[in-house]
Amino acid sequence: MQCRRYSTKFSPPPLRTLHILSPPFLRAMSAQLFRAFDSLKDQAKDALWALSSCLCQQSAKVKINGRTFKINKVLGEGGFSFVYLAQDEHSGRQFALKKIRCPTGAEGVKEAMREVEAYRRFKHPNIIRILDSAVVQDPDGDGKIVYLFLPLYKRGNIQDAINANVVNGTHFPEQEMMRLFKGACEAIRAMHTYRAPIGATVPKTNGTAAKQKQQQRQQQQQQHHSDDEDDDERFPQPEGDGEDGYSYGSASVPLVTRRRVEEEGDTVFDGDEELGRIQEQQGSGATEIVPYAHRDLKPGNIMIADDGAAIVMDFGSTVKARVEIANRSQALVQQDIAAEQSTMAYRAPELYDVKTDTTLDEKVDIWSLGCTLFAMAYSHSPFENTQITEQGGSIAMAVLNAQYKHPANSAYSQGFKELVDSMLKVDPKDRPDIHKVLENTDRVLQSLA
Ligand SMILES: Nc1ncnc2c1ncn2[C@@H]1O[C@H](COP(=O)(O)OP(=O)(O)OP(=O)(O)O)[C@@H](O)[C@H]1O
């Protein structure tokens, strides 16, 4: 996700582009370093907040919609966010609260809202749903904070289960592993076969007008709150609850805007025109397939529900899957996006070296699924701990050569190995689509029954 100060997924530009040590390139590099520094500052602030609340034996509190949530602990930390265990003081209900800090500038919030909309777009039992979201002024700076309320998965994610296997010297029983994997594949099938309504007219959004209107609203709201912080007035609430403010420790700051793409007929986040179009067209009935790619599938992004189901999450990197690459500069843009948003050891080769006159597509996820299944079995991505990386070569080199091996003492079936191998083909055209992956997964499951 992009509100992003600094990505842990950042990787240096490919060697062959390094010779362009032109002033713009150097400027871009120094901007990246400044962003990295900002990011570290933010992360330190968040970590201190969590630590101080532990040391004081007193939970920090967040107030949204007049409801107060106790922040009990840090559940996890992404490249761009912290996720806290939050508890509604009134009902006692627990949530995962994802906090994304967005530095000054419209782009950051827009990117975070894109993640929110992606959470809303896909409705499937194996895809996490978002319960609520809010954008507030950062009390410690000029930027904004985006909060996402998510259902809490107490069992953690598949990476946590892999880590526990390593610690305990255990491994997934094949049937359990394949069932979990199948759930993740079903989520990905829902994304790859996403149907969007067609046929209605596209509402024209005037970005500038929408922005101005939004700014006016924000000014009014900020004015209102600075006049009377305890006032109970609510923002228009399109679905469910409203929010009137937020308190951070003892400080209270106004909610800037809610998560809506459309509000009172205006596009608030004019960047996501496509979603506005889809919402507008929902009555028309006709639909077409618009495949989406997750682009950052890995064990850490698949939670395990209480009943053992796989739940795919983290839609910060999600994009429309099909991207035509007509020239070199488009190729480099896609390469940079992938370097920032897709984890190296799970990233498809075509995203490391994006070729001109090609089309990127949903097969990038099939590669990541292959890496994920391998990691579930052997505790690491196929492209970590390889001969190449052990001899000092890069993960990129191992990926581009599809250089990996199943361990000689593998406890898993031949069907499992063939399934992994089918997904780890360098040429995306040689990889199966998600329907075929599911079919082959069922075949492995049947062979184990
Ligand atoms: N709903 C949830 N329930 C329990 N833990 C969660 C939940 N959501 C996130 N976490 C924890 O927080 C961590 C970070 O969350 P998430 O992946 O959404 O953040 P991110 O900034 O997008 O990370 P990344 O750098 O992987 O993109 C997860 O790995 C997980 O351990």
Short mmCIF file of C-alpha atoms and ligand atoms in Angstrom, two decimals:
data_model
loop_
_atom_site.label_atom_id
_atom_site.label_comp_id
_atom_site.label_asym_id
_atom_site.label_seq_id
_atom_site.Cartn_x
_atom_site.Cartn_y
_atom_site.Cartn_z
CA MET A 1 0.00 0.00 0.00
CA GLN A 2 1.13 3.34 -1.00
CA CYS A 3 0.71 5.96 1.69
CA ARG A 4 3.86 4.93 2.14
CA ARG A 5 6.68 6.58 3.40
CA TYR A 6 9.13 3.88 2.72
CA SER A 7 8.65 0.40 1.48
CA THR A 8 10.39 -2.62 2.89
CA LYS A 9 9.79 -3.98 -0.58
CA PHE A 10 12.09 -1.35 -2.06
CA SER A 11 14.84 -2.91 -4.06
CA PRO A 12 17.61 -1.12 -5.94
CA PRO A 13 17.00 -0.44 -9.62
CA PRO A 14 18.27 -3.18 -11.95
CA LEU A 15 22.00 -2.87 -12.62
CA ARG A 16 21.51 -2.04 -16.25
CA THR A 17 19.52 1.09 -15.38
CA LEU A 18 22.12 2.33 -12.91
CA HIS A 19 24.28 3.86 -15.61
CA ILE A 20 21.65 6.59 -15.92
CA LEU A 21 23.25 8.57 -13.12
CA SER A 22 21.71 11.73 -14.50
CA PRO A 23 20.70 14.64 -12.19
CA PRO A 24 16.97 13.65 -12.30
CA PHE A 25 17.93 10.13 -11.30
CA LEU A 26 20.05 11.46 -8.43
CA ARG A 27 17.20 13.77 -7.37
CA ALA A 28 14.83 10.81 -7.36
CA MET A 29 17.28 8.80 -5.26
CA SER A 30 17.69 11.56 -2.69
CA ALA A 31 13.91 12.03 -2.53
CA GLN A 32 13.66 8.30 -1.85
CA LEU A 33 16.22 8.62 0.95
CA PHE A 34 14.28 11.50 2.51
CA ARG A 35 11.11 9.45 2.32
CA ALA A 36 12.92 6.56 3.96
CA PHE A 37 14.03 8.87 6.76
CA ASP A 38 10.47 10.16 7.24
CA SER A 39 9.25 6.62 7.32
CA LEU A 40 11.67 5.64 10.04
CA LYS A 41 10.58 8.66 12.09
CA ASP A 42 6.92 7.64 11.74
CA GLN A 43 7.63 4.04 12.60
CA ALA A 44 9.59 5.10 15.67
CA LYS A 45 6.63 7.27 16.77
CA ASP A 46 4.18 4.40 16.35
CA ALA A 47 6.44 1.96 18.12
CA LEU A 48 6.96 4.39 21.01
CA TRP A 49 3.22 4.87 21.28
CA ALA A 50 2.68 1.12 21.54
CA LEU A 51 5.61 0.70 23.95
CA SER A 52 4.58 3.54 26.24
CA SER A 53 1.05 2.20 26.49
CA CYS A 54 2.51 -1.19 27.52
CA LEU A 55 4.91 0.34 30.04
CA CYS A 56 2.20 2.49 31.59
CA GLN A 57 -0.05 -0.59 31.79
CA GLN A 58 -2.66 1.64 30.27
CA SER A 59 -4.03 1.24 26.78
CA ALA A 60 -3.95 4.13 24.35
CA LYS A 61 -7.39 5.03 23.08
CA VAL A 62 -8.92 5.93 19.76
CA LYS A 63 -12.33 7.57 19.61
CA ILE A 64 -14.35 7.17 16.45
CA ASN A 65 -18.03 7.88 16.06
CA GLY A 66 -18.34 8.60 19.72
CA ARG A 67 -17.15 5.08 20.43
CA THR A 68 -13.88 4.57 22.23
CA PHE A 69 -11.53 1.78 21.29
CA LYS A 70 -8.76 0.57 23.57
CA ILE A 71 -5.54 -0.23 21.77
CA ASN A 72 -4.33 -3.39 23.45
CA LYS A 73 -1.22 -4.29 21.46
CA VAL A 74 0.56 -4.23 18.12
CA LEU A 75 -0.53 -7.18 15.99
CA GLY A 76 1.82 -6.58 13.14
CA GLU A 77 3.76 -4.07 11.18
CA GLY A 78 3.75 -3.76 7.44
CA GLY A 79 6.07 -1.76 5.27
CA PHE A 80 3.60 1.10 5.43
CA SER A 81 1.42 0.63 8.45
CA PHE A 82 0.93 -0.64 11.95
CA VAL A 83 -1.89 -3.00 12.83
CA TYR A 84 -3.22 -2.89 16.39
CA LEU A 85 -5.55 -5.06 18.41
CA ALA A 86 -8.40 -2.66 19.26
CA GLN A 87 -11.32 -3.27 21.58
CA ASP A 88 -14.62 -1.44 21.61
CA GLU A 89 -14.88 -0.23 25.22
CA HIS A 90 -18.67 -0.42 25.12
CA SER A 91 -19.30 -3.84 23.55
CA GLY A 92 -15.95 -5.48 24.33
CA ARG A 93 -15.73 -6.54 20.67
CA GLN A 94 -12.23 -6.83 19.28
CA PHE A 95 -10.93 -5.65 15.90
CA ALA A 96 -7.70 -5.36 13.98
CA LEU A 97 -7.12 -1.65 13.45
CA LYS A 98 -4.78 -0.82 10.60
CA LYS A 99 -3.23 2.62 10.86
CA ILE A 100 -1.70 4.08 7.72
CA ARG A 101 0.18 7.32 8.13
CA CYS A 102 0.02 9.53 5.04
CA PRO A 103 2.43 12.44 4.86
CA THR A 104 1.27 15.80 3.51
CA GLY A 105 0.07 15.77 -0.10
CA ALA A 106 -3.11 14.48 -1.68
CA GLU A 107 -1.48 11.43 -3.25
CA GLY A 108 -0.93 9.52 -0.01
CA VAL A 109 -4.54 9.58 1.16
CA LYS A 110 -5.75 8.78 -2.33
CA GLU A 111 -3.54 5.72 -2.42
CA ALA A 112 -4.76 4.59 0.99
CA MET A 113 -8.36 5.07 -0.13
CA ARG A 114 -7.64 2.92 -3.15
CA GLU A 115 -6.76 0.14 -0.72
CA VAL A 116 -10.01 0.74 1.16
CA GLU A 117 -12.00 0.53 -2.08
CA ALA A 118 -10.17 -2.64 -3.07
CA TYR A 119 -11.22 -4.20 0.26
CA ARG A 120 -14.81 -3.31 -0.61
CA ARG A 121 -14.69 -4.43 -4.22
CA PHE A 122 -14.21 -8.15 -3.64
CA LYS A 123 -16.84 -9.98 -1.66
CA HIS A 124 -15.89 -13.57 -1.07
CA PRO A 125 -15.69 -15.87 1.99
CA ASN A 126 -11.90 -16.18 1.50
CA ILE A 127 -11.32 -12.44 1.17
CA ILE A 128 -11.09 -10.19 4.20
CA ARG A 129 -13.93 -7.68 4.52
CA ILE A 130 -13.50 -4.19 5.83
CA LEU A 131 -15.78 -3.17 8.68
CA ASP A 132 -15.17 0.56 8.63
CA SER A 133 -12.59 3.18 7.82
CA ALA A 134 -11.80 6.77 8.68
CA VAL A 135 -9.40 9.50 7.63
CA VAL A 136 -8.23 11.87 10.36
CA GLN A 137 -5.75 14.67 10.70
CA ASP A 138 -2.40 13.44 12.04
CA PRO A 139 -2.08 15.10 15.46
CA ASP A 140 1.71 14.86 15.21
CA GLY A 141 2.16 16.43 11.80
CA ASP A 142 0.64 17.95 8.67
CA GLY A 143 -0.37 14.66 7.13
CA LYS A 144 -3.37 12.41 7.55
CA ILE A 145 -3.94 9.04 9.12
CA VAL A 146 -6.17 6.45 7.50
CA TYR A 147 -7.70 3.88 9.87
CA LEU A 148 -9.11 0.58 8.64
CA PHE A 149 -11.24 -1.57 10.95
CA LEU A 150 -10.84 -5.23 10.03
CA PRO A 151 -12.11 -8.46 11.58
CA LEU A 152 -9.56 -9.88 13.98
CA TYR A 153 -7.86 -13.15 13.02
CA LYS A 154 -6.47 -14.46 16.27
CA ARG A 155 -4.67 -17.35 14.62
CA GLY A 156 -2.48 -14.94 12.64
CA ASN A 157 -1.35 -15.54 9.09
CA ILE A 158 0.22 -18.43 7.20
CA GLN A 159 3.70 -16.95 7.73
CA ASP A 160 3.08 -17.14 11.50
CA ALA A 161 2.13 -20.81 11.10
CA ILE A 162 5.28 -21.43 9.02
CA ASN A 163 7.39 -19.74 11.72
CA ALA A 164 5.77 -21.92 14.38
CA ASN A 165 6.57 -25.00 12.26
CA VAL A 166 10.22 -23.95 12.11
CA VAL A 167 10.38 -23.37 15.88
CA ASN A 168 8.65 -26.65 16.71
CA GLY A 169 10.37 -28.72 14.02
CA THR A 170 6.99 -29.60 12.50
CA HIS A 171 5.40 -29.21 9.07
CA PHE A 172 1.89 -28.87 7.68
CA PRO A 173 0.14 -32.18 7.06
CA GLU A 174 -0.33 -32.20 3.27
CA GLN A 175 -4.12 -32.31 3.37
CA GLU A 176 -4.38 -29.33 5.73
CA MET A 177 -1.85 -27.42 3.64
CA MET A 178 -3.68 -28.12 0.38
CA ARG A 179 -7.02 -27.12 1.92
CA LEU A 180 -5.58 -23.81 3.08
CA PHE A 181 -4.01 -23.28 -0.31
CA LYS A 182 -7.30 -24.05 -2.04
CA GLY A 183 -9.03 -21.32 0.00
CA ALA A 184 -6.41 -18.80 -1.11
CA CYS A 185 -6.88 -19.91 -4.73
CA GLU A 186 -10.64 -19.43 -4.45
CA ALA A 187 -10.05 -15.87 -3.28
CA ILE A 188 -7.72 -15.27 -6.22
CA ARG A 189 -10.26 -16.77 -8.62
CA ALA A 190 -12.78 -14.22 -7.37
CA MET A 191 -10.29 -11.44 -8.18
CA HIS A 192 -9.25 -12.83 -11.56
CA THR A 193 -12.88 -13.24 -12.64
CA TYR A 194 -14.20 -10.06 -11.04
CA ARG A 195 -17.31 -8.87 -12.88
CA ALA A 196 -17.95 -5.17 -13.25
CA PRO A 197 -21.24 -3.77 -14.52
CA ILE A 198 -21.21 -2.33 -18.03
CA GLY A 199 -23.53 -0.31 -20.22
CA ALA A 200 -24.43 2.77 -18.21
CA THR A 201 -23.00 6.19 -19.00
CA VAL A 202 -19.79 7.09 -17.29
CA PRO A 203 -20.40 9.97 -14.90
CA LYS A 204 -18.10 12.82 -15.73
CA THR A 205 -16.13 13.78 -12.65
CA ASN A 206 -14.44 17.09 -12.62
CA GLY A 207 -11.40 16.34 -10.50
CA THR A 208 -10.69 19.94 -9.63
CA ALA A 209 -14.28 20.75 -8.73
CA ALA A 210 -14.53 17.63 -6.63
CA LYS A 211 -11.29 18.50 -4.88
CA GLN A 212 -12.43 22.06 -4.19
CA LYS A 213 -15.73 20.85 -2.80
CA GLN A 214 -13.95 18.36 -0.61
CA GLN A 215 -11.57 21.03 0.66
CA GLN A 216 -14.51 23.29 1.50
CA ARG A 217 -16.14 20.50 3.45
CA GLN A 218 -12.94 19.73 5.27
CA GLN A 219 -12.45 23.39 6.18
CA GLN A 220 -15.99 23.58 7.50
CA GLN A 221 -15.52 20.40 9.48
CA GLN A 222 -12.17 21.48 10.89
CA GLN A 223 -13.59 24.87 11.77
CA HIS A 224 -16.52 23.25 13.42
CA HIS A 225 -14.36 20.96 15.51
CA SER A 226 -11.90 23.59 16.55
CA ASP A 227 -14.88 25.66 17.74
CA ASP A 228 -16.19 22.89 19.90
CA GLU A 229 -14.25 19.70 20.17
CA ASP A 230 -16.84 17.81 22.14
CA ASP A 231 -19.66 18.58 19.77
CA ASP A 232 -21.63 15.54 18.77
CA GLU A 233 -22.47 16.50 15.19
CA ARG A 234 -22.07 13.65 12.73
CA PHE A 235 -20.88 13.62 9.15
CA PRO A 236 -23.29 12.32 6.54
CA GLN A 237 -23.12 8.57 7.02
CA PRO A 238 -23.79 6.66 3.83
CA GLU A 239 -23.61 3.22 5.39
CA GLY A 240 -23.61 2.30 9.03
CA ASP A 241 -22.03 4.49 11.62
CA GLY A 242 -20.90 8.06 11.55
CA GLU A 243 -17.76 9.46 13.05
CA ASP A 244 -17.34 12.69 14.88
CA GLY A 245 -13.79 12.74 16.01
CA TYR A 246 -10.88 10.88 17.25
CA SER A 247 -8.77 11.08 20.34
CA TYR A 248 -5.19 10.03 20.56
CA GLY A 249 -4.03 9.71 24.14
CA SER A 250 -5.30 12.92 25.63
CA ALA A 251 -5.40 14.87 22.37
CA SER A 252 -8.53 15.13 20.30
CA VAL A 253 -8.39 15.84 16.59
CA PRO A 254 -11.11 16.14 14.00
CA LEU A 255 -12.02 13.51 11.52
CA VAL A 256 -11.18 14.94 8.12
CA THR A 257 -13.26 12.86 5.83
CA ARG A 258 -14.91 9.52 5.60
CA ARG A 259 -14.01 6.77 3.24
CA ARG A 260 -16.66 7.30 0.66
CA VAL A 261 -15.79 7.51 -2.97
CA GLU A 262 -19.09 9.15 -3.65
CA GLU A 263 -20.85 11.46 -1.29
CA GLU A 264 -23.99 13.37 -2.08
CA GLY A 265 -23.46 12.70 -5.78
CA ASP A 266 -19.92 14.07 -5.90
CA THR A 267 -16.79 12.11 -6.35
CA VAL A 268 -14.74 12.85 -3.29
CA PHE A 269 -11.72 10.77 -4.24
CA ASP A 270 -11.70 11.63 -7.89
CA GLY A 271 -8.69 9.38 -8.53
CA ASP A 272 -10.84 6.28 -8.44
CA GLU A 273 -13.13 7.20 -11.29
CA GLU A 274 -13.37 3.60 -12.34
CA LEU A 275 -14.98 2.63 -9.05
CA GLY A 276 -17.39 5.55 -9.31
CA ARG A 277 -18.33 4.29 -12.76
CA ILE A 278 -18.91 0.78 -11.43
CA GLN A 279 -21.09 2.05 -8.59
CA GLU A 280 -23.09 4.18 -11.00
CA GLN A 281 -23.66 1.24 -13.30
CA GLN A 282 -24.72 -1.26 -10.72
CA GLY A 283 -28.39 -1.02 -11.63
CA SER A 284 -27.87 -1.86 -15.31
CA GLY A 285 -27.47 -5.61 -14.83
CA ALA A 286 -24.98 -6.29 -17.64
CA THR A 287 -21.48 -7.15 -16.49
CA GLU A 288 -18.11 -7.93 -17.98
CA ILE A 289 -15.04 -9.63 -16.56
CA VAL A 290 -12.42 -7.17 -15.41
CA PRO A 291 -9.62 -9.28 -13.92
CA TYR A 292 -7.77 -7.85 -10.96
CA ALA A 293 -4.36 -9.03 -9.76
CA HIS A 294 -3.41 -8.99 -6.09
CA ARG A 295 0.30 -8.56 -6.93
CA ASP A 296 1.57 -9.19 -3.41
CA LEU A 297 0.48 -12.69 -2.54
CA LYS A 298 2.64 -14.33 0.09
CA PRO A 299 2.09 -16.34 3.28
CA GLY A 300 2.09 -13.13 5.36
CA ASN A 301 -0.91 -11.84 3.43
CA ILE A 302 -3.10 -14.89 4.03
CA MET A 303 -4.75 -14.98 7.44
CA ILE A 304 -6.11 -18.14 9.06
CA ALA A 305 -9.70 -17.88 10.32
CA ASP A 306 -10.85 -19.63 13.50
CA ASP A 307 -12.33 -22.45 11.39
CA GLY A 308 -9.01 -22.88 9.53
CA ALA A 309 -10.13 -21.12 6.31
CA ALA A 310 -7.59 -19.05 4.37
CA ILE A 311 -8.44 -15.34 4.19
CA VAL A 312 -6.56 -13.25 1.63
CA MET A 313 -5.83 -9.68 2.73
CA ASP A 314 -3.67 -6.61 2.08
CA PHE A 315 -4.97 -5.09 -1.13
CA GLY A 316 -2.52 -2.22 -1.21
CA SER A 317 -0.90 -3.54 -4.38
CA THR A 318 -4.07 -4.68 -6.14
CA VAL A 319 -4.51 -3.42 -9.71
CA LYS A 320 -6.48 -4.21 -12.83
CA ALA A 321 -4.52 -7.24 -13.98
CA ARG A 322 -4.05 -6.48 -17.67
CA VAL A 323 -1.50 -3.76 -18.34
CA GLU A 324 -0.27 -3.23 -21.88
CA ILE A 325 3.35 -2.22 -22.13
CA ALA A 326 3.77 -0.22 -25.31
CA ASN A 327 7.14 1.42 -24.68
CA ARG A 328 10.22 1.43 -22.48
CA SER A 329 9.06 4.12 -20.12
CA GLN A 330 5.80 2.26 -19.36
CA ALA A 331 7.89 -0.84 -18.72
CA LEU A 332 10.09 1.02 -16.24
CA VAL A 333 7.07 2.49 -14.44
CA GLN A 334 5.63 -1.00 -13.95
CA GLN A 335 9.00 -2.27 -12.78
CA ASP A 336 9.23 0.51 -10.20
CA ILE A 337 5.68 -0.12 -8.96
CA ALA A 338 6.46 -3.80 -8.55
CA ALA A 339 9.75 -3.02 -6.79
CA GLU A 340 7.83 -0.92 -4.30
CA GLN A 341 4.74 -3.03 -3.81
CA SER A 342 5.45 -6.71 -4.48
CA THR A 343 7.68 -8.70 -2.15
CA MET A 344 10.82 -9.84 -3.96
CA ALA A 345 10.84 -13.53 -3.04
CA TYR A 346 7.24 -13.88 -4.27
CA ARG A 347 7.42 -11.50 -7.26
CA ALA A 348 6.96 -12.90 -10.78
CA PRO A 349 9.93 -12.70 -13.18
CA GLU A 350 8.00 -10.55 -15.70
CA LEU A 351 7.74 -7.85 -12.98
CA TYR A 352 11.51 -7.79 -12.45
CA ASP A 353 12.23 -7.28 -16.09
CA VAL A 354 9.18 -5.78 -17.75
CA LYS A 355 9.41 -6.18 -21.51
CA THR A 356 8.09 -3.76 -24.13
CA ASP A 357 5.26 -4.97 -26.42
CA THR A 358 3.89 -7.35 -23.83
CA THR A 359 0.85 -7.36 -21.57
CA LEU A 360 1.20 -7.99 -17.87
CA ASP A 361 -1.71 -10.03 -16.57
CA GLU A 362 -3.15 -12.06 -13.72
CA LYS A 363 -0.51 -14.78 -14.21
CA VAL A 364 1.73 -12.75 -11.86
CA ASP A 365 -0.46 -14.08 -9.04
CA ILE A 366 -0.09 -17.67 -10.23
CA TRP A 367 3.68 -17.35 -9.79
CA SER A 368 3.18 -15.96 -6.27
CA LEU A 369 0.78 -18.79 -5.47
CA GLY A 370 3.48 -21.27 -6.55
CA CYS A 371 6.00 -19.55 -4.25
CA THR A 372 3.43 -19.47 -1.42
CA LEU A 373 2.64 -23.19 -1.68
CA PHE A 374 6.35 -24.01 -1.76
CA ALA A 375 6.92 -21.85 1.33
CA MET A 376 4.07 -23.57 3.17
CA ALA A 377 5.77 -26.89 2.55
CA TYR A 378 9.42 -26.02 3.07
CA SER A 379 9.27 -22.84 5.25
CA HIS A 380 10.80 -20.43 2.76
CA SER A 381 10.20 -19.08 -0.72
CA PRO A 382 11.74 -21.19 -3.50
CA PHE A 383 14.00 -18.24 -4.27
CA GLU A 384 15.42 -17.78 -0.79
CA ASN A 385 18.17 -20.17 0.32
CA THR A 386 18.93 -21.27 -3.25
CA GLN A 387 22.35 -22.17 -4.62
CA ILE A 388 22.44 -18.77 -6.37
CA THR A 389 21.59 -16.74 -3.26
CA GLU A 390 23.92 -18.80 -1.07
CA GLN A 391 26.74 -18.03 -3.48
CA GLY A 392 26.02 -14.31 -3.15
CA GLY A 393 23.70 -14.02 -6.16
CA SER A 394 20.50 -12.01 -5.89
CA ILE A 395 16.94 -13.21 -5.43
CA ALA A 396 16.21 -11.52 -8.77
CA MET A 397 18.77 -13.70 -10.48
CA ALA A 398 17.32 -16.86 -8.92
CA VAL A 399 13.79 -15.79 -9.96
CA LEU A 400 14.73 -14.89 -13.53
CA ASN A 401 16.34 -18.32 -13.91
CA ALA A 402 13.55 -20.11 -11.99
CA GLN A 403 16.39 -21.62 -9.98
CA TYR A 404 14.89 -23.62 -7.11
CA LYS A 405 14.71 -27.22 -5.95
CA HIS A 406 12.34 -29.27 -3.83
CA PRO A 407 14.33 -30.69 -0.90
CA ALA A 408 15.50 -34.27 -1.52
CA ASN A 409 13.75 -35.42 1.68
CA SER A 410 10.41 -33.73 0.84
CA ALA A 411 7.52 -35.25 2.76
CA TYR A 412 5.01 -34.21 0.10
CA SER A 413 3.40 -36.06 -2.81
CA GLN A 414 4.48 -36.03 -6.45
CA GLY A 415 1.15 -34.35 -7.32
CA PHE A 416 2.01 -31.49 -4.95
CA LYS A 417 5.47 -31.05 -6.52
CA GLU A 418 4.04 -31.04 -10.02
CA LEU A 419 1.49 -28.43 -9.02
CA VAL A 420 4.20 -26.14 -7.63
CA ASP A 421 6.39 -26.67 -10.70
CA SER A 422 3.50 -25.88 -13.08
CA MET A 423 3.07 -22.45 -11.44
CA LEU A 424 6.78 -21.56 -11.40
CA LYS A 425 7.28 -21.24 -15.14
CA VAL A 426 9.26 -18.18 -16.21
CA ASP A 427 7.02 -17.54 -19.22
CA PRO A 428 3.58 -16.54 -17.89
CA LYS A 429 1.93 -18.19 -20.91
CA ASP A 430 3.25 -21.56 -19.69
CA ARG A 431 1.60 -21.14 -16.29
CA PRO A 432 -1.92 -22.51 -15.70
CA ASP A 433 -4.74 -20.05 -15.08
CA ILE A 434 -6.46 -20.01 -11.70
CA HIS A 435 -9.20 -22.42 -12.82
CA LYS A 436 -6.61 -25.00 -13.80
CA VAL A 437 -4.69 -24.45 -10.54
CA LEU A 438 -7.88 -25.14 -8.60
CA GLU A 439 -8.60 -28.24 -10.67
CA ASN A 440 -5.08 -29.56 -10.02
CA THR A 441 -5.35 -28.68 -6.31
CA ASP A 442 -8.55 -30.74 -6.10
CA ARG A 443 -6.76 -33.60 -7.84
CA VAL A 444 -3.98 -33.54 -5.22
CA LEU A 445 -6.59 -33.40 -2.44
CA GLN A 446 -8.47 -36.37 -3.91
CA SER A 447 -5.25 -38.37 -4.13
CA LEU A 448 -4.73 -37.80 -0.39
CA ALA A 449 -8.26 -38.73 0.67
N1 LIG B 1 -7.21 -8.66 10.53
C1 LIG B 1 -6.07 -8.95 11.14
N2 LIG B 1 -6.06 -9.77 12.22
C2 LIG B 1 -4.90 -10.06 12.86
N3 LIG B 1 -3.67 -9.59 12.46
C3 LIG B 1 -3.62 -8.78 11.40
C4 LIG B 1 -4.81 -8.42 10.67
N4 LIG B 1 -4.45 -7.61 9.64
C5 LIG B 1 -3.11 -7.48 9.70
N5 LIG B 1 -2.60 -8.16 10.76
C6 LIG B 1 -1.18 -8.25 11.13
O1 LIG B 1 -0.49 -7.07 10.71
C7 LIG B 1 0.55 -7.37 9.75
C8 LIG B 1 0.64 -6.24 8.72
O2 LIG B 1 -0.60 -6.08 8.04
P1 LIG B 1 -0.71 -5.72 6.50
O3 LIG B 1 -0.04 -6.79 5.70
O4 LIG B 1 -2.11 -5.41 6.17
O5 LIG B 1 0.17 -4.37 6.46
P2 LIG B 1 0.96 -3.75 5.23
O6 LIG B 1 1.56 -2.46 5.65
O7 LIG B 1 0.06 -3.64 4.07
O8 LIG B 1 2.05 -4.86 5.05
P3 LIG B 1 2.93 -5.23 3.82
O9 LIG B 1 4.23 -4.53 4.02
O10 LIG B 1 3.05 -6.75 3.95
O11 LIG B 1 2.22 -4.83 2.58
C9 LIG B 1 0.12 -8.72 9.17
O12 LIG B 1 1.20 -9.46 8.69
C10 LIG B 1 -0.55 -9.40 10.38
O13 LIG B 1 0.41 -10.02 11.18
#
